[in-house]
PDB file of C-alpha atoms in Angstrom:
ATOM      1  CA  UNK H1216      93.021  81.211 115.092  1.00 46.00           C
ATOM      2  CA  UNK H1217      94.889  81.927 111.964  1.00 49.00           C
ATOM      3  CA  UNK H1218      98.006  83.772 112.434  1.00 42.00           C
ATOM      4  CA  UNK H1219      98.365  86.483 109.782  1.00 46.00           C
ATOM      5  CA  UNK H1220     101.299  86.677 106.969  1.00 51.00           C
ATOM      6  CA  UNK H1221     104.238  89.082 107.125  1.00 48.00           C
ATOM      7  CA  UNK H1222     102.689  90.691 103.899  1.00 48.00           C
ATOM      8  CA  UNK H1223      99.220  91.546 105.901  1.00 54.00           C
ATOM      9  CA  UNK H1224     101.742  92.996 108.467  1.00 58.00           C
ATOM     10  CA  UNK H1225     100.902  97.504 108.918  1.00 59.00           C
ATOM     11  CA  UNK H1226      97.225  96.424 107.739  1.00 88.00           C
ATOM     12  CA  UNK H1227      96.248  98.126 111.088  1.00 97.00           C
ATOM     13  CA  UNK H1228      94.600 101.655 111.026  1.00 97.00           C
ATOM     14  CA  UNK H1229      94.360 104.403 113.280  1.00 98.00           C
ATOM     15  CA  UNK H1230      91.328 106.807 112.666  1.00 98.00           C
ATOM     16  CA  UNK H1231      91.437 110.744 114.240  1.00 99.00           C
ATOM     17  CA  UNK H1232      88.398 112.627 113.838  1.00 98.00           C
ATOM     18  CA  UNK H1233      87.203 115.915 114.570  1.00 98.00           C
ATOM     19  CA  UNK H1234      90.480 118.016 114.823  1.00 99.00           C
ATOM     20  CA  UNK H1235      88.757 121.616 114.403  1.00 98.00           C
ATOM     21  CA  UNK H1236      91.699 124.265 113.432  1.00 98.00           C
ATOM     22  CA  UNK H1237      91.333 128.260 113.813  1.00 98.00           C
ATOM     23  CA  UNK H1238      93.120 129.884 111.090  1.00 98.00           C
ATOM     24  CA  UNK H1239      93.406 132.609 108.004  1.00 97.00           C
ATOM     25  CA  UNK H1240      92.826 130.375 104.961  1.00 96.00           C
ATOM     26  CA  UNK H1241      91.132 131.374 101.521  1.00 94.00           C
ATOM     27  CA  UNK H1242      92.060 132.896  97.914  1.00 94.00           C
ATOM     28  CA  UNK H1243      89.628 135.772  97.962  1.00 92.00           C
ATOM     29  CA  UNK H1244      90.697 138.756 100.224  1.00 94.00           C
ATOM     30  CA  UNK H1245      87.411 138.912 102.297  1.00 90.00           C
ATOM     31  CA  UNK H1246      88.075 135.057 103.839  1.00 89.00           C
ATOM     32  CA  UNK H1247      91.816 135.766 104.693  1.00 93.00           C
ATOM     33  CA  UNK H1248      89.970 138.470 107.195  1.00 95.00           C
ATOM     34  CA  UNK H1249      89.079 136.676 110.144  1.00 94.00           C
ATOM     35  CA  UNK H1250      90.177 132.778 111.370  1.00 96.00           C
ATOM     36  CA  UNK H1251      88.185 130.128 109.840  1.00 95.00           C
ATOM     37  CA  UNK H1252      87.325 127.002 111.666  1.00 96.00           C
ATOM     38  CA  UNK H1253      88.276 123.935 109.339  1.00 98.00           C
ATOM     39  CA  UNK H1254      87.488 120.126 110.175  1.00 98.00           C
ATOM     40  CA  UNK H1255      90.210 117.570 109.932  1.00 99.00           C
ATOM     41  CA  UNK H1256      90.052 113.723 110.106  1.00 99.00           C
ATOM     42  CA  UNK H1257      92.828 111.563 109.411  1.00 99.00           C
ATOM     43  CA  UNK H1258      93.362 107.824 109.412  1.00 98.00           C
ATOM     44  CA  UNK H1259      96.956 106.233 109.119  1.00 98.00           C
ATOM     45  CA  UNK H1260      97.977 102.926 108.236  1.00 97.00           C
ATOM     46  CA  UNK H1261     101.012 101.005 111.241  1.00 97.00           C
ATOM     47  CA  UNK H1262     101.573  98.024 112.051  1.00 97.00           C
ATOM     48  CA  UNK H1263      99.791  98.438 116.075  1.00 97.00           C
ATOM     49  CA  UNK H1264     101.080  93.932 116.474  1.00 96.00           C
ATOM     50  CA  UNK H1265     104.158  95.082 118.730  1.00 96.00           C
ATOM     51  CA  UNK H1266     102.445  98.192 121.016  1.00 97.00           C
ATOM     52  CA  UNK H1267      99.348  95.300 121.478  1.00 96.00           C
ATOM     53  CA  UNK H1268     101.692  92.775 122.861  1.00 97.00           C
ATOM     54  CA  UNK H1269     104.014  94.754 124.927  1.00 98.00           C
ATOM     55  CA  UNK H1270     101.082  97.795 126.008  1.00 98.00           C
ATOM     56  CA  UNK H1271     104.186 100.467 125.816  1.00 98.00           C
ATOM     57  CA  UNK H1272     103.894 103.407 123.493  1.00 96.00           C
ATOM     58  CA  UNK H1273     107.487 103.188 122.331  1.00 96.00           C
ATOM     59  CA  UNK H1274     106.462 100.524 120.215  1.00 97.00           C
ATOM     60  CA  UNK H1275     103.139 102.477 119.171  1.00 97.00           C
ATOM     61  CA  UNK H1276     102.586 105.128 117.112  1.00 98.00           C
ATOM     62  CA  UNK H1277     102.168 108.064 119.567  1.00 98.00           C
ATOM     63  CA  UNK H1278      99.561 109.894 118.011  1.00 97.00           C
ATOM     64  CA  UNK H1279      99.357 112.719 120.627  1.00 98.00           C
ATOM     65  CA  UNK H1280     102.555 113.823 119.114  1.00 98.00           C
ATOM     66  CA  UNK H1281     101.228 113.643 115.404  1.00 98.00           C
ATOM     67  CA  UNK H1282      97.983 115.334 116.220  1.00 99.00           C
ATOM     68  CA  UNK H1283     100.231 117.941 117.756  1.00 99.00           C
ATOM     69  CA  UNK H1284     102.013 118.520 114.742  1.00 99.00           C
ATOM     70  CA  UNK H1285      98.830 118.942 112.696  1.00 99.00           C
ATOM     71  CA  UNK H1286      97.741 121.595 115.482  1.00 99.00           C
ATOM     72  CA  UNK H1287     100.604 123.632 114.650  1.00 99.00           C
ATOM     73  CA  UNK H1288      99.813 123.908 111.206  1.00 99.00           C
ATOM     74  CA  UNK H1289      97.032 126.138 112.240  1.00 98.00           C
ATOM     75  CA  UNK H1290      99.413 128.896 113.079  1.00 98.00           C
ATOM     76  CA  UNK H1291     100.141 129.173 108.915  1.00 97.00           C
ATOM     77  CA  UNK H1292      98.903 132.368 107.634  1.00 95.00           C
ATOM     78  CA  UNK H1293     100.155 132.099 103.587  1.00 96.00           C
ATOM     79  CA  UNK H1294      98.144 128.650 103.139  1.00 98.00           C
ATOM     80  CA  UNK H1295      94.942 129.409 100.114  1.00 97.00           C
ATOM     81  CA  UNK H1296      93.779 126.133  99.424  1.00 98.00           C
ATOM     82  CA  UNK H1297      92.461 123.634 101.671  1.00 98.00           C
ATOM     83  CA  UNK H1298      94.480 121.119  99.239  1.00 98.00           C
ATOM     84  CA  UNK H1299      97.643 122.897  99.787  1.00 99.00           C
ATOM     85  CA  UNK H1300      96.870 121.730 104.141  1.00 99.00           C
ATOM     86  CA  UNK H1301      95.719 118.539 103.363  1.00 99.00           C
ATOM     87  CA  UNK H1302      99.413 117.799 101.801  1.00 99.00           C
ATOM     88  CA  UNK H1303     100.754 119.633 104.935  1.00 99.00           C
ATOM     89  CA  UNK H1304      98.721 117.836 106.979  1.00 99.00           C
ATOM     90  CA  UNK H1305      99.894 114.145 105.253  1.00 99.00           C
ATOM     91  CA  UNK H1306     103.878 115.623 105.375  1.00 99.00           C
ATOM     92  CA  UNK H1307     103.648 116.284 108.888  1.00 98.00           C
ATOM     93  CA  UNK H1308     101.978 112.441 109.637  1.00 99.00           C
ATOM     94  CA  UNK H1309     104.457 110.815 107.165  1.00 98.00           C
ATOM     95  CA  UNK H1310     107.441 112.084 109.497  1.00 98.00           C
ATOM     96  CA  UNK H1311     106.652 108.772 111.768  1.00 97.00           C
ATOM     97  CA  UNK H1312     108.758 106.384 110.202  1.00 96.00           C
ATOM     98  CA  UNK H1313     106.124 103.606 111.741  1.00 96.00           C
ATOM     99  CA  UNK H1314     103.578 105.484 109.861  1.00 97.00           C
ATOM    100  CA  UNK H1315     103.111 103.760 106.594  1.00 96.00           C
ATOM    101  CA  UNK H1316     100.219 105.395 104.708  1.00 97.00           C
ATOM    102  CA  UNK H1317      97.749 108.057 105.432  1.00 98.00           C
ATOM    103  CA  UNK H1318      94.570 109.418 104.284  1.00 99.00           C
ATOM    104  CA  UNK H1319      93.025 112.991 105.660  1.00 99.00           C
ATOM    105  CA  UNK H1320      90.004 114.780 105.231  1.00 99.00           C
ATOM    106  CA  UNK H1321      90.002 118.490 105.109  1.00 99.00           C
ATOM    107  CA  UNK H1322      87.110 120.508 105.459  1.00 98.00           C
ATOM    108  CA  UNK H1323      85.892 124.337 105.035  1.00 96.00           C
ATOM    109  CA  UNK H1324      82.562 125.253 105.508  1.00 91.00           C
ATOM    110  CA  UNK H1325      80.923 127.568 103.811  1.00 81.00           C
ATOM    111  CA  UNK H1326      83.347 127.392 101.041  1.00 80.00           C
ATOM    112  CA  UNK H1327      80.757 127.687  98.089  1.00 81.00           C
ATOM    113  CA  UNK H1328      76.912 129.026  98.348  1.00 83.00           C
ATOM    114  CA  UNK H1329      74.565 126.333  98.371  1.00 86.00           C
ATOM    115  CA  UNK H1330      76.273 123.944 100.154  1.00 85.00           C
ATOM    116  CA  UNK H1331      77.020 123.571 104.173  1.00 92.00           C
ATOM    117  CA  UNK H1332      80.839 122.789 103.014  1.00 93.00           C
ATOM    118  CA  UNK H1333      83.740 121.254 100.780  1.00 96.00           C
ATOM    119  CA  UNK H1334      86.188 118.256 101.968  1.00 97.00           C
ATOM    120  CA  UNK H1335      89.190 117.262 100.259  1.00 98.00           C
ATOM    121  CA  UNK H1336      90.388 113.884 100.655  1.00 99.00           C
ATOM    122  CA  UNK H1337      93.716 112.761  99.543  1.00 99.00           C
ATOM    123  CA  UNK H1338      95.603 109.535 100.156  1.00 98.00           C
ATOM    124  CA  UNK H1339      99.476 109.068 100.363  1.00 98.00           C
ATOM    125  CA  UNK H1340     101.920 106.630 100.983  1.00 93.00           C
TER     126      UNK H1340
END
């Protein structure tokens, strides 16, 4: 078995999906009425090498406390734009310093006629 280089080292991902917020979000006055649900998936980019060889979260990424964080968010009442969360949502996963990168999807349905709903992806390191 090849061992892998220190520069593939924090190649490892972790993926959470379906995080379903309840909260005010929109520009026009009639969405900032009621809660909205919005979908969130996020993956982030570790290094999971220690937490597999030891099995103890202190050398994991705890991501019960990072989802947690992203479940607060939902108590926000001046965020418009479901790019404005999507950065909140990537600040608040970027506070784990064994965090290295993250991506997160954000999405509103029923955001435009036509269409079952809008996602916003954005990337950061």
């Amino acid at each position: 078995m090849k061992r892998r280089q220190d520069s593939e080292r924090g190649k490892d991902k972790i993926s959470v999906s379906g995080v379903s917020l309840r909260m005010v979000i929109g520009i026009e006055d009639w969405e900032r009425k009621d809660k909205q649900e919005i979908l969130v998936g996020y993956e982030f980019e570790c290094d999971c090498s220690e937490a597999g060889k030891t099995d103890d979260i202190k050398d994991a990424v705890d991501y019960k406390i990072v989802n947690k964080k992203v479940l607060e968010l939902q108590k926000l009442t001046d965020i418009k734009t479901i790019e404005r969360l999507s950065q909140l949502i990537t600040d608040v996963i970027l506070e784990d310093p064994k965090i290295l990168s993250t991506t997160v999807h954000v999405t509103k349905m029923g955001a435009l006629r036509w269409s079952d709903s809008v996602t916003v992806q954005i990337t950061r390191p």
